[in-house]
XYZ file of C-alpha atoms in Angstrom:
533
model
C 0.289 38.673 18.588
C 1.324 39.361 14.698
C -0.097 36.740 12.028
C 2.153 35.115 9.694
C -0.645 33.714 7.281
C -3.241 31.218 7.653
C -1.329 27.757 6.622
C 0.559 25.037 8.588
C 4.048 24.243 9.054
C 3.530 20.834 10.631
C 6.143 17.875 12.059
C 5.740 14.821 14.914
C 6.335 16.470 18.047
C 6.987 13.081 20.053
C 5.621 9.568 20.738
C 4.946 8.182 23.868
C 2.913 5.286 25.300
C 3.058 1.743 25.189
C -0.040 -0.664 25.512
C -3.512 -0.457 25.787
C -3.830 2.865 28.207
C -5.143 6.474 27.429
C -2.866 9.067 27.077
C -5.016 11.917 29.264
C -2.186 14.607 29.583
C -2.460 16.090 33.375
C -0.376 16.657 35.833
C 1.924 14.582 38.185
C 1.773 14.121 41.470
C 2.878 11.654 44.124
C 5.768 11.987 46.306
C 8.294 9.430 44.591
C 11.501 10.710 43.098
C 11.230 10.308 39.773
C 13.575 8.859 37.888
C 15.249 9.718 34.365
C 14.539 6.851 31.818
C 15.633 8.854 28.505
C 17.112 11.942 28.042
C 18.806 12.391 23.952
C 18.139 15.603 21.927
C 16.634 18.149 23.846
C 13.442 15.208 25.051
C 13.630 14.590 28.772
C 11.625 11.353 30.149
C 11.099 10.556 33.632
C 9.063 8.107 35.647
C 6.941 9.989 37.931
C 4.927 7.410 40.390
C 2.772 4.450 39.933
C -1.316 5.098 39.912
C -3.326 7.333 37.824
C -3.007 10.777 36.620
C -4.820 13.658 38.534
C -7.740 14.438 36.070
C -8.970 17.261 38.039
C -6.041 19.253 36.737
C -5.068 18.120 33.085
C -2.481 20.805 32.083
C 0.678 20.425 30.490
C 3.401 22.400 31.451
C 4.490 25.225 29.638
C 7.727 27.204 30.710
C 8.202 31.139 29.158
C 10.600 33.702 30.175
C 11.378 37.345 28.501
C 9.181 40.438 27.637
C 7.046 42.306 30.028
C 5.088 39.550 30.876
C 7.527 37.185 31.190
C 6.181 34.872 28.945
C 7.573 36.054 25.347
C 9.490 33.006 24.501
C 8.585 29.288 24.524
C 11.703 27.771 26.736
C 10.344 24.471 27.041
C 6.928 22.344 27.231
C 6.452 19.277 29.882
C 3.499 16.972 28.750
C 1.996 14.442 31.154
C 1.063 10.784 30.031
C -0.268 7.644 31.478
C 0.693 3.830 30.673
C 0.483 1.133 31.460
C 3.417 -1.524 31.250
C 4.004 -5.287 31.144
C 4.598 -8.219 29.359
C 2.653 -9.038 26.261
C 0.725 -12.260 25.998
C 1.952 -14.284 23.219
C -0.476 -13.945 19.936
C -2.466 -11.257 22.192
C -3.214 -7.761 20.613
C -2.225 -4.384 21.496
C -1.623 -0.651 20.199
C 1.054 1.510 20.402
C 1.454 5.224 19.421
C 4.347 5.939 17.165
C 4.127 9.282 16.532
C 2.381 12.640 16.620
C 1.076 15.224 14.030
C 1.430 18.934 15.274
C 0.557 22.617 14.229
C 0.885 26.022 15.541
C -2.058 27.829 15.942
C -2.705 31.793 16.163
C -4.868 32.862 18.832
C -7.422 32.804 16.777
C -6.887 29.230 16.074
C -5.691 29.905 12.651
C -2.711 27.880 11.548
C -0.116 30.132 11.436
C 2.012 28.445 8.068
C 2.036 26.031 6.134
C -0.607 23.042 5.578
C -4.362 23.915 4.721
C -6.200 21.720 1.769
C -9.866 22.962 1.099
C -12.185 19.868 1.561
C -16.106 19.704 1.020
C -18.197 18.415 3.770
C -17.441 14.859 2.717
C -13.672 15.267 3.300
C -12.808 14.686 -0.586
C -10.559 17.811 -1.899
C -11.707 20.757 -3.320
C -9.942 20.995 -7.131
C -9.005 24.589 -7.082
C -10.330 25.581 -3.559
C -9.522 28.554 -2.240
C -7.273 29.647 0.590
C -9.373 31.633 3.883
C -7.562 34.855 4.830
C -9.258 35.962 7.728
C -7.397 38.983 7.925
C -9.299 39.956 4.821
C -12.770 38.704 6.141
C -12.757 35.963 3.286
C -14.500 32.479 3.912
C -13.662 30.799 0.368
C -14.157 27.122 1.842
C -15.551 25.835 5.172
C -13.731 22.549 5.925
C -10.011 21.965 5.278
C -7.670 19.337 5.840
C -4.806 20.100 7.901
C -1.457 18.813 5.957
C 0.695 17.860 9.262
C 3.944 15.815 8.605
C 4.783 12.445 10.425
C 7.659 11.711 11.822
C 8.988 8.263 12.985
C 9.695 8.182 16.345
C 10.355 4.154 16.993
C 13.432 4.884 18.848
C 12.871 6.826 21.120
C 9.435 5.210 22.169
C 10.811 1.694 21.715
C 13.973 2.932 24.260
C 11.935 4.985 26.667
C 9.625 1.627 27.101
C 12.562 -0.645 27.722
C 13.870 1.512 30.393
C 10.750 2.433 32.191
C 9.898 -1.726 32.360
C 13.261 -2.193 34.129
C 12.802 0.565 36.386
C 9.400 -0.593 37.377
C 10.462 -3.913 37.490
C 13.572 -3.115 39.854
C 11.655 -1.144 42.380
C 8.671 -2.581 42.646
C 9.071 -6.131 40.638
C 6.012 -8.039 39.132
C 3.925 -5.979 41.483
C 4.498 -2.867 38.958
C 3.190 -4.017 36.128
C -0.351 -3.703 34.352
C -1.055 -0.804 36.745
C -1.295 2.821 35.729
C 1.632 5.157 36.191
C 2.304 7.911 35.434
C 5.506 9.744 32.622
C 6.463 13.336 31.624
C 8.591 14.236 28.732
C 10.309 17.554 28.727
C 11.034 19.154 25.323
C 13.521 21.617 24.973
C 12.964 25.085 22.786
C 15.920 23.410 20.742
C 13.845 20.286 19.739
C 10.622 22.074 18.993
C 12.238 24.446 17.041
C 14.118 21.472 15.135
C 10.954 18.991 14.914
C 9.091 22.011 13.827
C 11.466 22.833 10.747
C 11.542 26.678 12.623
C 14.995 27.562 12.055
C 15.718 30.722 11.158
C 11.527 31.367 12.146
C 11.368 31.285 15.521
C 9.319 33.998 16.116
C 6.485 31.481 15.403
C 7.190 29.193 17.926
C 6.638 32.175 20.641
C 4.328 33.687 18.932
C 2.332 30.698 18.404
C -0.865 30.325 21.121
C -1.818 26.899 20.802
C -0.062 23.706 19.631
C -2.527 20.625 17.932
C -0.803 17.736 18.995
C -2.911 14.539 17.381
C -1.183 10.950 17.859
C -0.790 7.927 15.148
C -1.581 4.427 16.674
C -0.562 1.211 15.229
C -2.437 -1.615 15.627
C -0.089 -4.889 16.117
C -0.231 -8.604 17.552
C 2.226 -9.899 19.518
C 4.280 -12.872 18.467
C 4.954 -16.773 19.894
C 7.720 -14.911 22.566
C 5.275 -11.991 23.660
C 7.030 -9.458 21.135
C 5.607 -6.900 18.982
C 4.721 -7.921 15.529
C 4.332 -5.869 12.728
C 1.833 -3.284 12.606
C -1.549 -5.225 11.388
C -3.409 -1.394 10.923
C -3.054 1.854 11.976
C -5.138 4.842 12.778
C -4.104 6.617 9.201
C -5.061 9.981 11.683
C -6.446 12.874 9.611
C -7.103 16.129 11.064
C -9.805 18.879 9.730
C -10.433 22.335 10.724
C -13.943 23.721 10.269
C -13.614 27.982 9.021
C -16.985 29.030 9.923
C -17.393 27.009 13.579
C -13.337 27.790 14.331
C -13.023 24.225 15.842
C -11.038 20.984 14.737
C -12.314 17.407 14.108
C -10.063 14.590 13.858
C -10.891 11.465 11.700
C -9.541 8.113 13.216
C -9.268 4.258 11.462
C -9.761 1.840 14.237
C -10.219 -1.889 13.150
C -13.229 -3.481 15.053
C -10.619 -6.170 17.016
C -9.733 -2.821 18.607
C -13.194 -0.556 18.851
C -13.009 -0.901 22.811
C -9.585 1.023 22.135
C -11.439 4.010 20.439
C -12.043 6.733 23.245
C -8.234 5.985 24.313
C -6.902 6.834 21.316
C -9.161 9.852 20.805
C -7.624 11.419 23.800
C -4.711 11.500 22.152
C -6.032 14.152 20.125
C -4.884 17.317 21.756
C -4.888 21.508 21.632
C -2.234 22.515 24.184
C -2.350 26.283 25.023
C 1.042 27.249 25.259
C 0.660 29.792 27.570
C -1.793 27.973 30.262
C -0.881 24.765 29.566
C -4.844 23.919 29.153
C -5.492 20.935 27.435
C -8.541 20.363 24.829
C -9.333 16.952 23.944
C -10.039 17.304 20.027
C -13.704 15.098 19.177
C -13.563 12.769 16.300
C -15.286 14.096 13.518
C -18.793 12.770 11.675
C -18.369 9.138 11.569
C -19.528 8.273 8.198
C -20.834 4.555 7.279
C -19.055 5.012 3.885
C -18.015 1.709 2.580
C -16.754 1.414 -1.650
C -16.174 -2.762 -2.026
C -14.734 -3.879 -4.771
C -16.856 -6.882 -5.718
C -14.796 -8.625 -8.847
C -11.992 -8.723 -10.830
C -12.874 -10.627 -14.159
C -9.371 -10.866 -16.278
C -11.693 -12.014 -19.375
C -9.591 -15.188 -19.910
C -9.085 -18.314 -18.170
C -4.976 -18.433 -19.262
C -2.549 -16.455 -20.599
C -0.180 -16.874 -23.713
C 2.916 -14.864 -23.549
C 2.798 -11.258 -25.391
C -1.169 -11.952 -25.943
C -3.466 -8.756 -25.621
C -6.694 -9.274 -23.011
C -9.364 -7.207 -22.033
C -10.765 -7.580 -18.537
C -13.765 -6.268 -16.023
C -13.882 -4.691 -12.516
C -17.115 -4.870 -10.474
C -17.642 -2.434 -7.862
C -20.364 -0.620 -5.720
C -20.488 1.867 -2.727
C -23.232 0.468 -0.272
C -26.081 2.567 0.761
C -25.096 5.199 3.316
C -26.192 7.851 4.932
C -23.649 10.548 2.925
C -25.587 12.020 0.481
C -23.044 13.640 -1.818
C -21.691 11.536 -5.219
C -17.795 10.644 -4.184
C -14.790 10.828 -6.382
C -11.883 7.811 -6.412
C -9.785 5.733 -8.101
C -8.814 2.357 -8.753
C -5.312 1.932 -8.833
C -4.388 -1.622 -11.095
C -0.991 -3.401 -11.431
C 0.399 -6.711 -12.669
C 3.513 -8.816 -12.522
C 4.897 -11.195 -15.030
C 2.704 -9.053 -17.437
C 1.469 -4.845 -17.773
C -1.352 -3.287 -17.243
C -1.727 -1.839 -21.282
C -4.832 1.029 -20.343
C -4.404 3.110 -17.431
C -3.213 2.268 -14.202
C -5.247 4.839 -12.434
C -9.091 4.487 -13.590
C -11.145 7.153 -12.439
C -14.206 6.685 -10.447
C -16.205 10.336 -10.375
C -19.726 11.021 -8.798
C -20.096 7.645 -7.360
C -23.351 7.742 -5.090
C -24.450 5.605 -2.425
C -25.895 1.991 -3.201
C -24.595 2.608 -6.883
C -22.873 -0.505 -9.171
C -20.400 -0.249 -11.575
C -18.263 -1.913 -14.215
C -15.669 -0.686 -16.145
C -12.995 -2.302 -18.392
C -9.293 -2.479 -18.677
C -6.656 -4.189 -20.662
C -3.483 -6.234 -19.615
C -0.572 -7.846 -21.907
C 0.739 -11.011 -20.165
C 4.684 -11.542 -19.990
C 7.073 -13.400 -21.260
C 7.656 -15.997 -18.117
C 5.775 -19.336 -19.068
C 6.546 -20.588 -15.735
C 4.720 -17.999 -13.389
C 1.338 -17.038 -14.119
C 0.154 -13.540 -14.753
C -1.248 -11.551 -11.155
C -3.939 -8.750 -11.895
C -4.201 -6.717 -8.681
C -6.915 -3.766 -8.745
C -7.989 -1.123 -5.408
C -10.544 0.944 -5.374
C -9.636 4.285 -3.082
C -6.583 3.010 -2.883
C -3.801 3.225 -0.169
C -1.659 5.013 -2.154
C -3.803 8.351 -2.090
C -2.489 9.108 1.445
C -4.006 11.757 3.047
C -6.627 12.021 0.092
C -7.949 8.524 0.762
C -11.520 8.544 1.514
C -12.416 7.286 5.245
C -14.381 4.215 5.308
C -16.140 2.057 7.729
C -13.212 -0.498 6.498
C -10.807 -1.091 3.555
C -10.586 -4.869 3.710
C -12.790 -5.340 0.750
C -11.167 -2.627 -1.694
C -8.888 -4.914 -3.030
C -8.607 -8.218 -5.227
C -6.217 -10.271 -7.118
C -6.429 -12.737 -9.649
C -4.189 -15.136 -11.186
C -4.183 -16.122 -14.877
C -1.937 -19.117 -15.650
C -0.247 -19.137 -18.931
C -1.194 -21.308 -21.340
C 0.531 -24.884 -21.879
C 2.090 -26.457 -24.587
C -0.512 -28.911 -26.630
C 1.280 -31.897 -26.194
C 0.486 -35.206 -27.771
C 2.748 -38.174 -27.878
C 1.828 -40.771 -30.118
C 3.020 -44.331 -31.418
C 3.402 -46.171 -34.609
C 4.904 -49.400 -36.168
C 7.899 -48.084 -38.610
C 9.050 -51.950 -39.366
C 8.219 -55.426 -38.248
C 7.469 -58.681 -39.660
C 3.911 -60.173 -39.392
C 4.679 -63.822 -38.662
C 7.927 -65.684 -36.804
C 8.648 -68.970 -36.683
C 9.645 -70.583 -32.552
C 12.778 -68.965 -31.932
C 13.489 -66.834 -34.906
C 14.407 -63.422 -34.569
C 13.990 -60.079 -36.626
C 14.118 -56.343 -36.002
C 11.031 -54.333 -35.349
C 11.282 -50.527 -35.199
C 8.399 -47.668 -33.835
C 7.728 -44.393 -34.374
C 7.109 -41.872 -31.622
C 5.884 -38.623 -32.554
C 5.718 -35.304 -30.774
C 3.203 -32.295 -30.909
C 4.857 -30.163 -28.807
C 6.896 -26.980 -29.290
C 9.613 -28.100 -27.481
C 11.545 -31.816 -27.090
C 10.325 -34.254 -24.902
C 12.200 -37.390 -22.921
C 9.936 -40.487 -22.366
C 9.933 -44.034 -21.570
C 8.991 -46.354 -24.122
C 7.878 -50.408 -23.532
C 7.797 -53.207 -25.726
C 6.026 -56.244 -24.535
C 6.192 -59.587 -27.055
C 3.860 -62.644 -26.458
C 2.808 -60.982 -22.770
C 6.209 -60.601 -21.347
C 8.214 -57.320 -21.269
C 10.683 -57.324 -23.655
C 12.574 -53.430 -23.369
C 12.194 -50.448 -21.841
C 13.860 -47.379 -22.575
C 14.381 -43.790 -22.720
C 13.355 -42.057 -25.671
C 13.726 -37.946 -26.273
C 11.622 -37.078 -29.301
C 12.330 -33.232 -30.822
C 9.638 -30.912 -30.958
C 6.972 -31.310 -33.407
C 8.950 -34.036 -35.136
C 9.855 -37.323 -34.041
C 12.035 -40.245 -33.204
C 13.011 -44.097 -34.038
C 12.945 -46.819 -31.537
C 14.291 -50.561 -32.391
C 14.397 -53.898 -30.790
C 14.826 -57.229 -32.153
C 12.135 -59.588 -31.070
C 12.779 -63.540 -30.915
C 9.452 -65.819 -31.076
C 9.295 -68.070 -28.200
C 8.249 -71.580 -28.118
C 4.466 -71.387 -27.700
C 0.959 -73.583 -28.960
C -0.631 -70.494 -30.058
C -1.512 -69.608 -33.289
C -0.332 -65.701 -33.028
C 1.055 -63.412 -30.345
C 0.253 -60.206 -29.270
C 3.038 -57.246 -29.813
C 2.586 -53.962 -28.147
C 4.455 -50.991 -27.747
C 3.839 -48.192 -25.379
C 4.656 -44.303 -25.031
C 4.993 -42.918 -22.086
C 3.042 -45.289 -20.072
C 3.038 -44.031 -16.074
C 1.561 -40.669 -17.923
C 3.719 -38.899 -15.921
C 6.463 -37.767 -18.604
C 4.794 -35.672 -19.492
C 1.394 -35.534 -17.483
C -0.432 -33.244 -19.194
C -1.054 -34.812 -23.057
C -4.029 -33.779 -24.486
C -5.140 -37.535 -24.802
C -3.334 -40.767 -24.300
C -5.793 -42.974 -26.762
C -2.771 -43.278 -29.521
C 0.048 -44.119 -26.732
C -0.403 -47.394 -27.562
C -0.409 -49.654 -30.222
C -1.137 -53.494 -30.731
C -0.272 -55.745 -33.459
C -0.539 -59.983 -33.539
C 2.351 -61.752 -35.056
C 1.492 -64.792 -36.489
C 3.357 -68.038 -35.214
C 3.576 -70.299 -38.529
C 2.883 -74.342 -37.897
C 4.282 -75.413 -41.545
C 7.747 -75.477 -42.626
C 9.652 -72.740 -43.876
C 9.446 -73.686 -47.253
C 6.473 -73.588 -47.423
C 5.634 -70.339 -46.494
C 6.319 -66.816 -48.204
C 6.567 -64.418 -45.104
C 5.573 -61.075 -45.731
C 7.720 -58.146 -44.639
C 6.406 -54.836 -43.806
C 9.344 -52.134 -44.246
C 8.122 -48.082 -43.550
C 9.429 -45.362 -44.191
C 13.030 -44.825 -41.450
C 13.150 -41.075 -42.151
């Protein structure tokens, strides 16, 4: 067997399963016909019996023809699974695999193209690391990540499902479901080669000793109707290849809801020989306690005025672990109705365990006075992929905050413009206020007059910004014993248009109009005329 390099071309070879089961590849047996539940470009599923698979001989099935041996080109690999199907509780949770990562490996278990990073022992990428060539005896790096590809394959697992439930459920009804049975999917040379971007190489493909075959799991609840929701989680599976010990380790997310789950999904892990069918359950790799929280996110003000400069604070630590080496990160900031004015992407370098940290950053708040300004920051955040650090969980990586902008100062006030200071029963005069306005924009109110205790008007008033406005009524004394009367005139009195002045002490304003007992003759009345600007 020739080498062609020491990298990884990589693609999803196929996803199958459907709740809560193992996949433990092995081989059928039972003496039911099986029965064809998908069969679309070059991937052949059938039903193969109800019960469990036959552990004592977990082999895939590999089919070569050609060459001296027989066995110089790959025709076709059958892979055994077990399921389990049924309907979903409603609000229950469950897992489902939608996909696989795959390599081809040398006999050496080299990858034989493309898709090797260089990664130190704490899985965090080696800036300029070199390449191993074992054909030149070279160990540059001992760990590296292997790049595989994912593919999508919702279709065909969400299809293959449906028909294998209606198959169960015609020949064997209720009775068939939530019991182990077992599946085998044929895939052609054609698909391989296609999934496996080997057109034009496929050489490679026979060639090729082993294939790594490592499964993605989503983590999901089902909704009111027993459906699957959206995925809540998902493994985020990362695969690693060790130079010196010539062995693989995977790395696996699984949310504590589904720890129970774990050992399932590690079986899913997989190094098929392609010329045995063998199959080599890969072992999850060191399980670190590594966990980076992101403790606060301080924007430095309490509200926001639109265009307005501010400088904020982000609080974070790495707890205490057992990982010795400093880690390297980033915190990844945005903002809407606003921009984040420093970097989006603040470093974090030679972080160690139990460590606290602050650093700034600045944000400009936008235009939109009727939204506030949302800060969000993430520390090792999502959107480094495959160079995310693992952690014990990322539910505390991330925070948001919410600035509202700032509101107008408004003030409405209320003054006599005109009035007369004494009526005789039954006369009548004109009596005018002022209402004034402190706000940047215009403002519609009520306004209420009340004369001698009894309303009198109310009305609508809009006063322009920062200026104001005239109201008039005429006022007619009524026949009363008293010496004086009380006139007062109120702005905005439900303090609900609007509801946020700055103080509603000058809203109102009293006077006393004097009720005269002598005759008119008698008496010089004093008029009080302002200003009617």
């Amino acid at each position: 067997m020739s080498r062609y390099g020491t990298k990884i071309i990589s693609a999803v070879l196929v996803a199958l399963m459907f709740i809560g089961m193992a996949a433990i590849p092995a081989k059928a047996g039972g003496d039911e016909e099986p029965q064809t539940v998908y069969d679309k470009n070059g991937l052949r599923m059938r039903f193969e019996h109800l019960g469990s698979l036959d552990t004592s001989q977990d082999k895939a099935d590999p089919k070569r023809s050609g060459g001296l041996d027989g066995k110089a080109q790959l025709d076709s690999l059958t892979i055994y699974e077990q399921s389990t199907y049924g309907p979903k509780v409603p609000n229950g949770f469950y897992y489902r695999t939608v996909g696989y990562k795959v390599a081809l490996l040398n006999s050496n278990r080299i990858a034989i193209s493309d898709g090797l990073i260089p990664v130190n022992e704490s899985r965090v990428p080696l800036p300029g690391g070199f390449v191993y060539f074992p054909d030149k005896g070279r160990i540059d790096f001992q760990y590296a990540f292997v790049n595989t590809k994912y593919e999508n394959t919702k279709e065909f697992r969400a299809e293959s499902n449906s028909n294998v439930a209606a198959y169960i459920k015609s020949k064997y009804g209720s009775a068939g479901f939530n019991k182990p049975c077992v599946t085998s999917t044929v895939l052609s040379r054609e698909y391989i080669i296609k999934a496996l971007g080997l057109e034009g190489k496929e050489h490679l493909l026979d060639e090729a000793r082993y294939l790594l075959r490592c499964g993605e799991v989503e983590f999901f609840q089902a909704d009111a109707k027993g459906g699957e929701g959206p995925a809540l989680d998902a493994t985020g599976t990362k695969v690693y290849y060790n130079v010196l010990e010539n062995s693989f380790s995977t790395d696996i997310h699984v949310p504590a809801r589904f720890k129970s789950y774990e050992e399932d999904i590690q079986s899913r892990m997989q190094i098929i020989d392609l010329n045995t069918g063998k199959i080599e359950i890969i072992e999850g790799g060191k399980k670190e306690d590594m966990d980076i929280v992101l403790d606060k996110l301080d924007a430095g003000t309490q509200s926001a005025k639109p265009g307005t400069n501010y400088s904020g604070k982000i609080t974070f630590h790495r707890a205490s672990d057992s990982m010795p080496n400093p880690i390297n990160t980033t915190i990844y900031l945005t903002a809407a109705n606003g921009k984040i004015t420093s970097s989006t992407d603040i470093p974090v370098n030679g972080l160690k365990p139990g460590e606290t940290r602050t650093v700034p950053f600045d944000f400009q708040a936008g235009s939109d006075k009727s939204k506030p300004v949302t800060v969000v920051a993430e520390i090792n955040p999502e959107k480094l992929g495959e160079n995310r650090l693992i952690e014990t969980t990322y539910d505390n990586n991330k925070k948001q905050v919410f600035i509202p902008m700032q509101e107008d100062k408004v003030d409405l006030s209320v003054q006599l413009a005109a009035w007369t200071d004494a009526l005789y029963t039954n006369e009548t005069d004109l009596f005018s206020a002022r209402v004034y306005n402190t706000s940047e924009k215009p403002i519609t109110t009520d306004i209420v007059w009340k004369f001698a205790g009894k309303q009198v008007r109310k009305a609508n008033i809009t006063v322009p910004a920062k200026s104001s406005a005239i109201d008039r009524v005429n006022l007619t004394m009524p026949n009363t014993s008293s010496a004086s009367v009380s006139l007062e005139v109120e702005v905005n009195p439900s303090r609900n248009k609007p509801s946020n002045e700055t103080t509603y002490a000058n809203n109102k304003i009293t006077e006393k109009i004097e009720v005269p007992t002598i005759t008119k003759t008698q008496l010089t009345i004093t008029k009080i005329q302002l200003d009617y600007f």
